[in-house]
């Protein structure tokens, strides 16, 4: 090697080191504990550069889909010290109790961990199988930094209800697996807050109650609390406020706080610092909760929490297709039924419980002028009475709708700003440096059929699904700037996007992980 | 079911029009297709007021709550200059284009659940027009009787309103709703109201001239104008007072 070559390599290494040193992370589903899905540290994607996005790599993993589930949103560690030096590493969870680590630069597998489930389904125990209870890993893991720079731990809840703590560098256990929750409980994306892991469960899978769980990593104590109503199935798991209150929407069930049941509402649960038990600290029930339960219109969306004009605000939604703006000081006011603002219906005029409404999670960001934005996906056509000032043609299957958080005459409101182009089942977006990435998942989302009623099976829905399409939109106008076209060949169900360092990731039902980005 | 029969035909027509027709024609057909599709998934219109119904608190002690159940003639009341009984605990539960079997299906949700003292039922006009399939005075009567019996079973007093007249001054209306049939149906409603202990509310007499809807009281020969609604309001109040006065 010549001195010139050595110098060049040195410069490259220093450059790479600099990139890695300042590399952004995406360590949890939704990007952060507040679930804003806003990548604040993005420098490469921009409204002007995003047109150059292309498929950088894809990798087919050996994960076996279960029901409609396959891969979950990836997690990104911007700079991880590995045996081969510092790398940007992606952690991917597969439903069949698999965890994969992938080198972001090369798209090659670094390591894989498969959990051997210690649990076997009882022959007649509870709600087993089917689309709603796929078994396996159902919660996106979470990555936490350690006290050693460049060293990270991956926290995973496996099918048997055990908590695994893995060294992100090699997949080895850093602590023995320990009991987190009952097996087959269908937890949702883990949230790590001040050394406590939070999640919630739904669908009564395995005959388990639908509960909120908190695992205290300092004491290894587990706390739980249940709303005694519907399950909690916000896809991106709970959102956590400044004071450590964990918020989530609740699914079908009666709203009757006097009786201790909190179905079709929103609950705030907090860990007792002394006992580590979970306690209900706030709750909100829509005034039409009776209608919601009658028509199976769950409040099943992960909330988003953000600061604006000196307040900590939260927005949540449900299948009915409304948005609720709340103050985390008291999410439903004195009567627990009065949020700061309740939007009109955005969609779901047919009151369809399966294939319309708002599903998954929301997103929020603040632009350079200090305007606070809230984004929601919608499924199906917009409501005939709902219009945004900027629209991009008829929406039949779904869209992203953007709102500005505003005060008018002293009252808070969400003001419609734009509605995106049509997307086949629009999914929760992510935001980066003035660009919104969103996608239509291409999934057949029907759950009721004229010929077979509620015989909702994967065998029927998988052939009816098409393929996902990823879109980049201008965050301020909603204008389409780029799309993946036909490059993604499969659909996905109950997954999502992740974004860091000029790359956006999407995983599909056929266990393929795609990395789209801008190659410098 | 009419929607089930019409839907495949409309789908075919829309598909053919999409290839050969003018954009406006395609848009109109798509709209019709959408209306029929919606009818198929929510035939009774339960989604129209369903959510709102659950947000209405129970009546206060002494409140004389009234529900107006009907079709477009009821639903449009209050949308123009003529207000819908301001400051009264009266609820408008009209759904445009509905027939009496549809009203019967939503009777529990939109009437009984609101716990009114009185229900004012006005239906039959769209039945005569065959809006949800062929209908006769006999089928309309059965639905009216069922609604009346349901109301009584829940202690709700019943006002049965006449079908309003039609005319051809603005466009042809008497073909779909023959004037003789309206008179015949109103005769049955009046008799049944007397037989069932209900109050007969005769809008027809106040709105008609000869057999025609008075021109100045209608906007199109079918729907009342503001002046038409203003003529109807005191009659409704009178009938409600009469119903409330009955034991």
XYZ file of C-alpha atoms in Angstrom:
767
model
C 0.000 0.000 0.000
C 1.394 3.397 -0.971
C 1.519 6.328 1.398
C -1.133 8.031 -0.781
C -3.436 5.063 -0.541
C -2.902 4.893 3.207
C -3.699 8.583 3.469
C -6.861 8.155 1.368
C -8.005 5.173 3.413
C -7.274 7.131 6.549
C -9.403 9.990 5.308
C -12.194 7.552 4.386
C -11.930 5.878 7.793
C -12.016 9.214 9.575
C -14.927 10.273 7.380
C -16.761 7.032 8.105
C -15.978 7.413 11.757
C -17.388 10.931 11.686
C -20.537 9.742 9.954
C -20.881 6.918 12.444
C -20.022 9.154 15.335
C -22.859 11.473 14.541
C -25.138 8.777 13.120
C -28.774 9.006 14.083
C -30.569 6.192 15.878
C -34.065 4.711 15.670
C -34.000 2.612 18.811
C -37.703 2.091 19.365
C -40.866 1.704 17.353
C -42.117 5.175 16.479
C -38.620 6.630 16.905
C -38.933 7.669 20.552
C -40.937 7.050 23.698
C -43.451 9.729 22.714
C -44.053 7.891 19.395
C -43.699 11.001 17.246
C -42.081 9.047 14.375
C -39.982 12.152 13.754
C -36.324 11.601 12.952
C -34.950 14.936 14.126
C -31.337 14.122 13.274
C -31.809 13.505 9.571
C -29.368 15.336 7.273
C -29.444 13.388 4.007
C -33.098 13.171 3.023
C -34.620 16.539 2.158
C -37.411 17.704 -0.147
C -34.794 18.420 -2.803
C -32.693 15.262 -2.412
C -35.380 12.644 -1.871
C -36.006 12.245 -5.593
C -32.648 10.432 -5.724
C -33.864 7.700 -3.375
C -33.305 4.193 -4.680
C -33.249 0.636 -3.457
C -29.863 0.231 -1.768
C -30.318 -3.392 -0.782
C -32.821 -5.984 0.238
C -32.395 -9.149 2.209
C -34.626 -12.178 2.450
C -34.624 -13.511 5.980
C -35.452 -17.065 7.021
C -38.278 -15.957 9.304
C -41.491 -17.941 8.835
C -44.625 -15.770 8.731
C -47.364 -16.652 11.187
C -50.899 -15.822 10.123
C -50.539 -12.322 8.552
C -47.524 -11.322 10.642
C -43.930 -11.520 9.526
C -41.340 -8.798 10.224
C -41.683 -5.777 12.518
C -40.309 -2.265 12.046
C -36.499 -2.392 12.246
C -34.498 -0.600 14.902
C -31.340 1.307 13.947
C -28.236 1.790 16.050
C -26.233 4.576 14.414
C -22.920 3.571 15.920
C -22.520 0.160 17.485
C -19.175 -1.245 18.532
C -19.032 -4.720 16.987
C -16.231 -7.301 16.911
C -15.451 -5.901 13.425
C -15.384 -2.299 14.591
C -18.043 0.427 14.799
C -20.965 -0.120 12.493
C -24.428 1.166 11.838
C -26.560 -1.867 12.675
C -30.187 -2.732 12.108
C -32.082 -5.002 14.511
C -35.022 -6.831 12.977
C -37.607 -8.951 14.785
C -39.443 -11.773 13.045
C -42.696 -13.199 14.346
C -41.299 -16.742 14.555
C -39.234 -15.839 17.619
C -36.321 -14.560 15.535
C -34.028 -11.581 16.016
C -31.628 -10.533 13.264
C -28.782 -8.008 13.214
C -27.855 -6.580 9.823
C -24.940 -4.412 8.752
C -26.653 -1.326 7.341
C -23.807 -0.512 4.978
C -23.665 -3.894 3.268
C -27.139 -5.273 3.971
C -25.511 -8.483 5.216
C -26.591 -10.519 8.211
C -24.315 -10.104 11.238
C -26.047 -12.497 13.615
C -29.357 -14.218 14.255
C -30.979 -15.343 17.480
C -33.877 -17.775 17.619
C -35.725 -18.243 20.892
C -36.866 -21.746 21.695
C -40.318 -21.286 23.130
C -40.869 -23.010 26.440
C -44.599 -22.737 25.943
C -46.973 -25.055 24.110
C -50.533 -24.048 23.410
C -53.132 -25.888 25.514
C -55.650 -27.826 23.435
C -58.622 -25.713 24.451
C -57.091 -22.830 26.320
C -58.490 -19.390 25.634
C -58.374 -17.643 22.336
C -55.770 -19.416 20.311
C -54.581 -19.045 16.744
C -56.249 -17.157 13.955
C -55.287 -13.835 12.448
C -55.664 -12.013 15.751
C -53.541 -14.400 17.788
C -50.616 -15.379 15.583
C -48.293 -16.508 18.370
C -44.569 -15.825 18.314
C -43.002 -12.422 18.874
C -45.671 -9.781 18.414
C -43.967 -6.760 19.985
C -41.306 -4.729 18.248
C -38.264 -4.973 20.559
C -36.535 -1.912 21.922
C -32.848 -1.041 22.054
C -31.282 0.720 25.009
C -27.827 2.259 25.385
C -25.616 0.986 28.163
C -23.201 2.900 30.337
C -20.450 1.936 27.870
C -20.468 4.166 24.767
C -21.127 2.180 21.602
C -22.635 -0.745 23.516
C -26.354 -1.410 23.329
C -28.823 -3.947 24.681
C -31.767 -5.321 22.713
C -34.839 -6.067 24.835
C -37.230 -8.648 23.405
C -40.443 -10.263 24.645
C -40.621 -13.772 23.218
C -43.678 -15.927 22.608
C -43.390 -17.624 25.978
C -43.628 -14.292 27.788
C -39.934 -14.147 28.712
C -37.850 -10.994 28.547
C -34.553 -11.450 26.707
C -31.703 -8.989 26.983
C -29.218 -9.358 24.143
C -25.931 -7.697 23.387
C -26.637 -5.873 20.125
C -23.089 -6.536 18.954
C -23.304 -10.325 18.917
C -26.790 -11.437 20.035
C -25.537 -13.075 23.211
C -27.562 -12.856 26.400
C -26.395 -10.134 28.746
C -28.807 -11.320 31.422
C -30.699 -14.577 31.865
C -34.191 -14.593 30.351
C -36.781 -13.692 32.949
C -40.538 -13.723 33.252
C -42.229 -10.627 31.817
C -45.823 -11.701 31.170
C -47.914 -14.831 30.592
C -47.080 -16.767 27.422
C -48.866 -16.021 24.158
C -50.235 -12.754 25.513
C -49.777 -10.767 22.291
C -47.818 -7.774 23.559
C -47.285 -4.679 21.412
C -44.130 -2.649 20.732
C -41.969 -2.269 23.821
C -41.225 1.195 25.180
C -38.157 1.826 27.350
C -38.441 4.722 29.785
C -36.063 5.430 32.669
C -34.947 1.808 32.825
C -38.486 0.420 32.780
C -39.963 -1.517 29.857
C -43.642 -0.923 29.113
C -46.047 -2.792 26.882
C -49.682 -3.836 26.706
C -51.555 -6.831 25.386
C -54.761 -7.482 23.490
C -57.142 -9.972 21.940
C -57.115 -12.219 25.002
C -54.680 -14.480 23.173
C -53.922 -17.694 25.000
C -56.771 -16.981 27.389
C -54.760 -14.201 29.018
C -56.291 -10.998 30.358
C -55.581 -7.824 28.406
C -53.139 -5.960 30.613
C -50.493 -3.265 30.725
C -47.093 -4.567 31.848
C -44.001 -2.809 33.156
C -40.694 -4.569 33.726
C -38.398 -2.673 36.069
C -34.863 -3.407 34.857
C -33.322 -2.237 38.118
C -35.288 -4.530 40.406
C -36.584 -7.114 37.886
C -40.061 -6.521 39.306
C -43.064 -6.667 36.996
C -46.160 -4.535 37.460
C -49.435 -4.999 35.627
C -52.806 -3.338 35.384
C -55.852 -4.110 33.270
C -58.679 -1.885 32.058
C -61.087 -4.826 32.385
C -62.477 -3.894 28.987
C -61.079 -4.378 25.569
C -57.494 -5.159 24.815
C -54.958 -2.473 24.090
C -53.690 -2.866 20.567
C -52.051 0.366 19.524
C -49.573 -1.081 17.105
C -46.629 1.025 18.200
C -47.260 0.174 21.837
C -47.733 2.777 24.542
C -46.609 6.408 24.393
C -44.988 7.895 27.488
C -45.237 11.447 28.785
C -42.684 13.590 30.626
C -43.804 12.374 34.026
C -43.596 8.722 33.013
C -47.298 8.126 32.467
C -47.918 5.443 29.882
C -50.877 6.163 27.615
C -52.750 3.830 25.327
C -56.128 3.479 23.691
C -58.346 0.605 24.741
C -60.295 -1.732 22.520
C -63.867 -2.936 22.520
C -65.477 -2.979 25.902
C -67.880 -1.036 28.063
C -66.888 2.432 29.255
C -67.943 2.386 32.863
C -65.269 3.827 35.176
C -67.598 3.538 38.154
C -67.509 -0.193 37.566
C -63.776 -0.222 36.865
C -64.085 -0.901 33.130
C -62.401 1.347 30.609
C -63.214 -0.048 27.156
C -63.104 2.139 24.034
C -61.266 4.952 25.794
C -57.770 6.112 26.629
C -55.942 5.292 29.832
C -52.877 6.720 31.545
C -51.008 4.298 33.774
C -47.993 5.021 35.954
C -45.494 2.891 37.807
C -45.524 3.337 41.562
C -41.870 4.172 42.289
C -41.902 2.301 45.587
C -43.888 -0.844 44.890
C -43.294 -0.930 41.104
C -46.988 -1.726 40.703
C -48.900 -0.029 37.892
C -51.674 2.369 38.807
C -54.316 4.127 36.745
C -53.698 7.895 36.960
C -55.926 9.345 34.235
C -58.506 8.269 31.694
C -60.736 9.604 28.939
C -63.902 8.176 27.438
C -65.455 9.618 24.279
C -69.007 10.779 24.829
C -70.191 8.317 22.196
C -68.370 5.339 23.748
C -71.634 3.385 23.719
C -71.753 3.762 19.937
C -68.099 2.793 19.618
C -68.595 -0.468 21.450
C -71.852 -1.200 19.630
C -70.162 -0.872 16.241
C -66.767 -2.361 17.143
C -64.957 0.949 16.712
C -62.018 0.401 19.035
C -59.734 3.155 20.246
C -56.849 1.073 19.019
C -54.266 3.634 17.968
C -50.972 4.416 19.693
C -51.102 8.050 20.857
C -48.474 10.649 19.998
C -47.154 13.063 22.648
C -45.368 16.372 22.005
C -44.704 19.804 23.436
C -46.266 22.913 22.014
C -46.699 26.408 23.365
C -45.709 25.418 26.872
C -47.997 22.425 27.085
C -47.479 18.730 26.754
C -50.174 17.618 24.322
C -51.313 14.218 23.134
C -53.322 13.139 20.111
C -55.036 9.800 19.732
C -57.577 8.243 17.391
C -59.570 5.132 16.639
C -61.431 3.165 14.038
C -64.312 5.626 14.094
C -61.885 8.001 12.338
C -61.686 10.979 14.648
C -58.684 12.653 16.250
C -58.650 13.681 19.911
C -56.309 16.436 21.116
C -55.588 16.244 24.832
C -53.546 17.962 27.516
C -51.525 15.383 29.446
C -52.241 17.363 32.626
C -55.773 15.985 32.390
C -56.580 14.118 29.204
C -60.347 14.209 29.538
C -60.876 17.198 31.802
C -62.776 17.072 35.069
C -65.469 14.766 33.746
C -62.959 12.553 31.886
C -65.032 13.065 28.732
C -63.866 16.463 27.501
C -60.617 16.599 25.532
C -59.170 19.876 24.290
C -60.545 19.109 20.843
C -62.436 16.312 19.131
C -62.305 16.338 15.346
C -65.202 15.637 13.031
C -65.156 12.299 11.252
C -62.317 12.176 8.737
C -63.365 8.906 7.123
C -65.302 5.685 7.710
C -68.726 6.997 6.768
C -69.885 3.396 6.393
C -68.891 2.603 9.997
C -66.749 -0.288 8.846
C -64.994 -1.989 11.759
C -62.343 -3.720 9.687
C -61.274 -1.895 6.597
C -61.660 1.792 7.331
C -60.814 4.329 9.993
C -57.504 5.147 11.636
C -55.198 2.249 12.412
C -51.737 1.865 13.867
C -50.248 5.084 15.138
C -49.860 8.799 14.439
C -46.921 11.139 13.931
C -45.983 14.708 14.802
C -43.259 17.202 13.976
C -42.524 20.908 14.211
C -41.312 22.937 11.249
C -38.715 25.714 11.248
C -41.438 28.335 11.656
C -42.624 26.707 14.856
C -45.800 25.185 13.410
C -46.694 21.921 15.083
C -48.031 19.256 12.731
C -49.949 16.063 13.418
C -50.218 13.322 10.806
C -52.642 10.463 10.628
C -53.153 7.623 8.201
C -56.713 6.888 7.149
C -58.091 3.742 5.579
C -60.808 3.954 2.973
C -62.455 7.016 1.512
C -62.495 10.332 3.342
C -65.823 11.319 4.883
C -67.983 13.237 2.407
C -68.010 16.239 4.772
C -64.251 16.261 5.369
C -61.966 18.245 3.100
C -58.418 19.518 3.370
C -57.333 22.781 1.707
C -54.827 20.841 -0.410
C -55.754 17.479 -1.886
C -54.188 15.302 -4.591
C -57.038 13.608 -6.424
C -59.695 11.179 -5.282
C -58.841 8.967 -2.328
C -60.421 5.522 -2.454
C -58.228 3.268 -0.358
C -56.438 5.507 2.116
C -54.255 8.549 2.594
C -52.135 10.538 4.975
C -53.869 13.604 6.391
C -51.880 16.460 7.917
C -53.173 18.889 10.539
C -51.731 21.970 12.193
C -52.142 22.341 15.949
C -53.663 25.761 16.472
C -55.566 27.893 18.945
C -58.573 29.810 17.703
C -60.499 32.132 20.003
C -58.665 30.596 22.923
C -59.638 27.054 21.980
C -57.313 24.373 20.700
C -57.992 22.690 17.409
C -56.462 20.527 14.714
C -56.746 22.420 11.440
C -56.643 20.307 8.264
C -53.701 21.273 6.045
C -53.443 18.645 3.336
C -54.507 15.164 2.316
C -52.094 13.019 0.337
C -52.656 11.028 -2.803
C -54.496 7.733 -2.629
C -52.581 4.894 -0.956
C -53.788 1.322 -0.693
C -54.286 1.144 3.098
C -52.124 4.058 4.203
C -49.883 3.232 7.132
C -48.353 5.422 9.852
C -45.795 7.820 8.374
C -42.331 8.850 9.528
C -40.900 12.353 9.180
C -37.363 13.433 8.398
C -36.033 16.875 7.512
C -39.102 18.136 5.661
C -39.912 14.784 4.070
C -42.649 12.374 5.033
C -42.337 8.714 4.168
C -45.570 6.788 4.155
C -46.780 3.684 2.435
C -49.806 1.780 1.324
C -49.405 -1.709 2.754
C -51.324 -3.489 -0.010
C -53.015 -5.747 2.521
C -56.454 -7.255 2.134
C -57.922 -5.851 5.347
C -61.447 -7.214 5.065
C -62.666 -9.230 8.032
C -66.291 -9.840 7.112
C -67.601 -11.429 3.942
C -71.044 -11.865 2.394
C -70.450 -15.585 1.870
C -68.682 -16.529 5.093
C -69.469 -13.850 7.636
C -66.676 -13.279 10.109
C -64.598 -16.215 8.937
C -61.530 -13.985 8.864
C -58.624 -16.188 7.851
C -55.112 -15.546 6.635
C -55.702 -18.145 3.932
C -58.318 -15.828 2.491
C -56.613 -12.514 3.054
C -53.084 -13.341 1.911
C -54.084 -14.120 -1.695
C -56.252 -11.002 -1.667
C -53.297 -8.795 -0.769
C -51.098 -7.089 -3.354
C -47.875 -5.225 -2.579
C -46.740 -2.269 -0.559
C -45.748 1.026 -2.159
C -43.530 3.489 -0.314
C -44.016 7.207 -0.947
C -42.023 10.306 -0.056
C -44.135 13.434 0.399
C -43.288 17.069 0.979
C -44.055 17.473 4.666
C -45.535 20.945 4.290
C -47.674 20.354 1.210
C -48.197 16.596 0.979
C -47.015 16.613 -2.630
C -45.603 13.308 -3.816
C -41.844 13.581 -4.352
C -40.895 9.944 -4.928
C -42.347 6.473 -4.849
C -41.012 2.937 -4.839
C -43.403 1.958 -7.620
C -43.394 -1.815 -8.109
C -40.044 -2.464 -6.437
C -41.634 -3.925 -3.304
C -43.232 -7.188 -4.302
C -45.157 -8.231 -1.195
C -47.590 -6.629 1.243
C -47.163 -6.231 4.964
C -49.409 -6.460 7.975
C -48.869 -4.819 11.347
C -45.400 -3.538 10.496
C -44.048 -0.031 9.905
C -41.247 2.222 8.759
C -37.948 3.149 10.352
C -35.600 5.884 9.225
C -32.073 7.009 10.001
C -29.107 8.486 8.158
C -30.590 8.794 4.677
C -32.163 5.353 4.689
C -35.741 4.256 5.174
C -36.658 0.641 5.856
C -39.738 -1.413 5.168
C -40.271 -5.125 5.737
C -42.826 -7.314 3.990
C -44.864 -10.440 4.581
C -42.458 -12.606 2.582
C -39.771 -11.807 5.199
C -37.885 -9.458 2.917
C -36.379 -6.312 4.371
C -35.908 -3.397 1.971
C -33.507 -0.514 2.462
C -34.251 2.545 0.328
C -31.989 5.534 0.548
C -29.614 7.995 -0.967
C -26.138 6.715 -1.594
C -23.638 9.512 -1.128
C -83.259 -6.377 -1.830
C -83.341 -3.520 -4.339
C -79.708 -2.571 -3.765
C -78.536 -6.129 -4.284
C -80.414 -6.277 -7.587
C -79.305 -2.901 -8.820
C -75.670 -3.091 -7.796
C -74.418 -5.623 -10.391
C -76.266 -3.792 -13.163
C -74.781 -0.474 -12.091
C -71.316 -2.006 -11.892
C -71.657 -3.214 -15.465
C -72.970 0.123 -16.660
C -70.212 2.040 -14.876
C -67.594 -0.235 -16.344
C -69.005 0.244 -19.869
C -69.384 3.984 -19.358
C -65.809 4.231 -18.130
C -64.690 2.957 -21.525
C -67.093 4.849 -23.734
C -68.999 7.486 -21.793
C -68.400 11.118 -21.037
C -66.623 11.870 -17.736
C -69.749 13.510 -16.339
C -71.819 10.425 -17.110
C -69.235 8.199 -15.438
C -69.237 10.466 -12.383
C -73.021 10.331 -12.121
C -73.056 6.576 -12.455
C -70.300 6.233 -9.877
C -72.364 8.361 -7.517
C -75.393 6.140 -8.042
C -73.244 3.083 -7.528
C -71.920 4.563 -4.282
C -75.454 5.285 -3.059
C -76.508 1.714 -3.786
C -73.370 0.295 -2.190
C -73.978 2.341 0.944
C -77.582 1.131 1.007
C -76.308 -2.420 0.876
C -74.004 -2.012 3.886
C -76.343 0.190 5.944
C -79.802 -0.470 4.613
C -81.657 1.022 7.556
C -79.421 4.074 7.890
C -78.381 3.144 11.417
C -75.115 5.020 11.015
C -76.894 8.310 10.309
C -77.738 9.212 13.899
C -76.299 6.211 15.744
C -73.289 7.964 17.239
C -75.193 11.157 18.041
C -77.963 9.176 19.752
C -75.510 7.773 22.293
C -74.376 11.276 23.258
C -77.838 12.484 24.219
C -78.377 12.311 27.970
C -81.570 10.904 29.426
C -84.458 13.403 29.605
C -84.571 15.683 32.613
C -87.540 15.269 34.962
C -90.559 16.936 33.392
C -88.949 17.254 29.964
C -91.411 16.781 27.103
C -88.964 15.195 24.698
C -90.233 14.534 21.171
C -88.621 12.606 18.325
C -89.599 13.302 14.727
C -89.015 10.145 12.699
C -89.229 10.418 8.949
C -87.606 10.879 5.575
C -86.220 13.864 3.658
C -89.204 16.018 4.484
C -88.331 15.656 8.148
C -84.552 15.763 7.709
C -84.610 19.029 5.746
C -86.694 20.753 8.403
C -84.392 23.323 9.930
C -81.820 23.322 7.151
C -83.330 26.406 5.507
C -84.709 29.580 7.042
C -87.536 27.776 8.825
C -86.085 26.599 12.116
C -86.810 23.220 13.629
C -88.594 24.051 16.888
C -85.917 26.215 18.490
C -85.503 25.834 22.263
C -87.705 22.757 22.331
C -86.404 19.304 23.339
C -87.355 17.980 19.913
C -85.010 15.712 17.964
C -85.033 15.461 14.183
C -84.466 11.880 13.092
C -85.315 12.181 9.419
C -83.213 10.322 6.867
C -83.476 11.335 3.242
C -84.978 8.773 0.844
C -86.048 6.396 3.622
C -89.070 4.167 3.527
C -91.156 2.845 6.418
C -89.398 -0.548 6.692
C -86.102 1.296 7.138
C -87.641 3.535 9.796
C -88.958 0.456 11.564
C -85.476 -1.083 11.740
C -83.961 2.025 13.269
C -86.949 2.706 15.541
C -85.238 1.296 18.630
C -81.964 3.151 18.127
C -83.346 6.489 16.970
C -86.574 6.652 18.965
C -86.861 4.265 21.904
C -83.287 4.787 23.100
C -83.853 8.551 23.288
C -86.753 8.007 25.730
C -89.130 10.603 24.281
C -92.634 11.213 25.552
C -93.937 11.537 21.989
C -92.868 10.283 18.574
C -94.068 11.957 15.397
C -93.921 9.434 12.574
C -94.093 10.683 9.011
C -93.397 8.072 6.347
C -94.785 6.386 3.293
C -93.985 8.904 0.572
C -90.847 7.094 -0.542
C -92.559 3.729 -0.159
C -95.102 4.858 -2.738
C -92.187 5.799 -5.004
C -90.738 2.293 -4.660
C -87.461 3.616 -3.225
C -86.601 0.276 -1.614
C -88.671 -1.939 -3.839
C -92.351 -2.349 -4.529
C -94.588 -1.187 -1.696
C -98.317 -0.925 -1.169
C -100.665 0.648 1.310
C -100.717 -2.792 2.945
C -96.929 -3.001 3.459
C -96.737 0.601 4.645
C -99.589 -0.055 7.072
C -97.814 -3.049 8.592
C -94.694 -0.997 9.242
C -96.695 1.870 10.722
C -98.541 -0.525 13.021
C -95.316 -2.150 14.169
C -93.762 1.222 14.979
C -96.868 2.303 16.849
C -96.939 -0.895 18.887
C -93.233 -0.603 19.708
C -93.764 2.970 20.871
C -96.681 2.024 23.058
C -94.756 -0.853 24.583
C -92.226 1.722 25.762
C -94.753 4.278 26.975
C -94.198 6.628 24.052
C -97.262 8.446 22.731
C -97.669 8.388 18.960
C -98.477 11.071 16.426
C -99.025 9.719 12.917
C -98.512 12.371 10.265
C -100.121 12.367 6.882
C -98.082 12.043 3.708
C -97.617 15.493 2.203
C -98.998 16.272 -1.259
C -97.049 16.434 -4.527
C -97.464 18.505 -7.683
C -95.909 18.864 -11.110
C -95.424 22.647 -11.113
C -91.630 22.373 -11.032
C -90.995 18.913 -12.395
C -92.911 15.685 -12.795
C -93.592 14.297 -9.297
C -96.982 12.682 -9.604
C -95.706 9.772 -11.668
C -93.627 8.315 -8.821
C -96.121 9.297 -6.146
C -99.619 9.212 -7.649
C -101.844 11.749 -5.928
C -104.687 9.253 -5.551
C -102.428 6.836 -3.699
C -101.383 9.581 -1.289
C -105.011 10.344 -0.530
C -105.739 6.638 -0.037
C -102.775 6.135 2.295
C -103.668 9.202 4.329
C -107.163 7.802 4.748
C -105.715 4.620 6.221
C -103.322 6.554 8.524
C -106.222 8.665 9.840
C -108.353 5.600 10.555
C -105.501 3.679 12.185
C -104.589 6.668 14.362
C -108.144 6.716 15.658
C -108.221 2.939 16.171
C -104.859 2.822 17.945
C -105.348 5.805 20.223
C -102.751 7.835 18.343
C -103.050 11.423 17.154
C -103.497 12.080 13.442
C -101.430 15.032 12.229
C -102.950 16.350 9.012
C -100.203 18.214 7.197
C -101.836 17.311 3.896
C -104.912 19.482 4.399
C -102.775 22.522 5.195
C -100.494 22.127 2.203
C -102.850 21.059 -0.556
C -104.929 22.903 -3.091
C -107.182 20.570 -5.014
C -104.877 17.553 -5.179
C -101.687 19.597 -5.708
C -99.048 20.749 -3.278
C -99.590 24.522 -3.074
C -96.947 26.031 -5.325
C -95.741 28.613 -2.800
C -95.352 26.012 -0.069
C -93.000 23.666 -1.960
C -89.597 24.035 -3.565
C -89.917 21.265 -6.122
C -93.368 19.777 -5.865
C -92.276 17.291 -3.191
C -90.298 19.105 -0.498
C -91.847 21.888 1.580
C -90.449 25.388 1.248
C -89.680 27.501 4.311
C -93.266 28.711 4.105
C -94.399 25.108 3.935
C -92.495 24.182 7.090
C -93.843 27.278 8.810
C -97.336 26.092 7.973
C -96.567 22.621 9.324
C -94.961 23.667 12.629
C -98.074 24.828 14.525
C -99.942 21.728 13.401
C -97.186 19.555 14.777
C -97.175 21.477 18.058
C -100.922 21.081 18.315
C -100.713 17.321 17.715
C -97.898 16.937 20.241
C -99.893 18.846 22.847
C -102.857 16.610 22.130
C -100.716 13.494 22.513
C -99.197 14.758 25.751
C -102.662 15.459 27.075
C -103.747 11.872 26.583
C -103.520 9.398 29.430
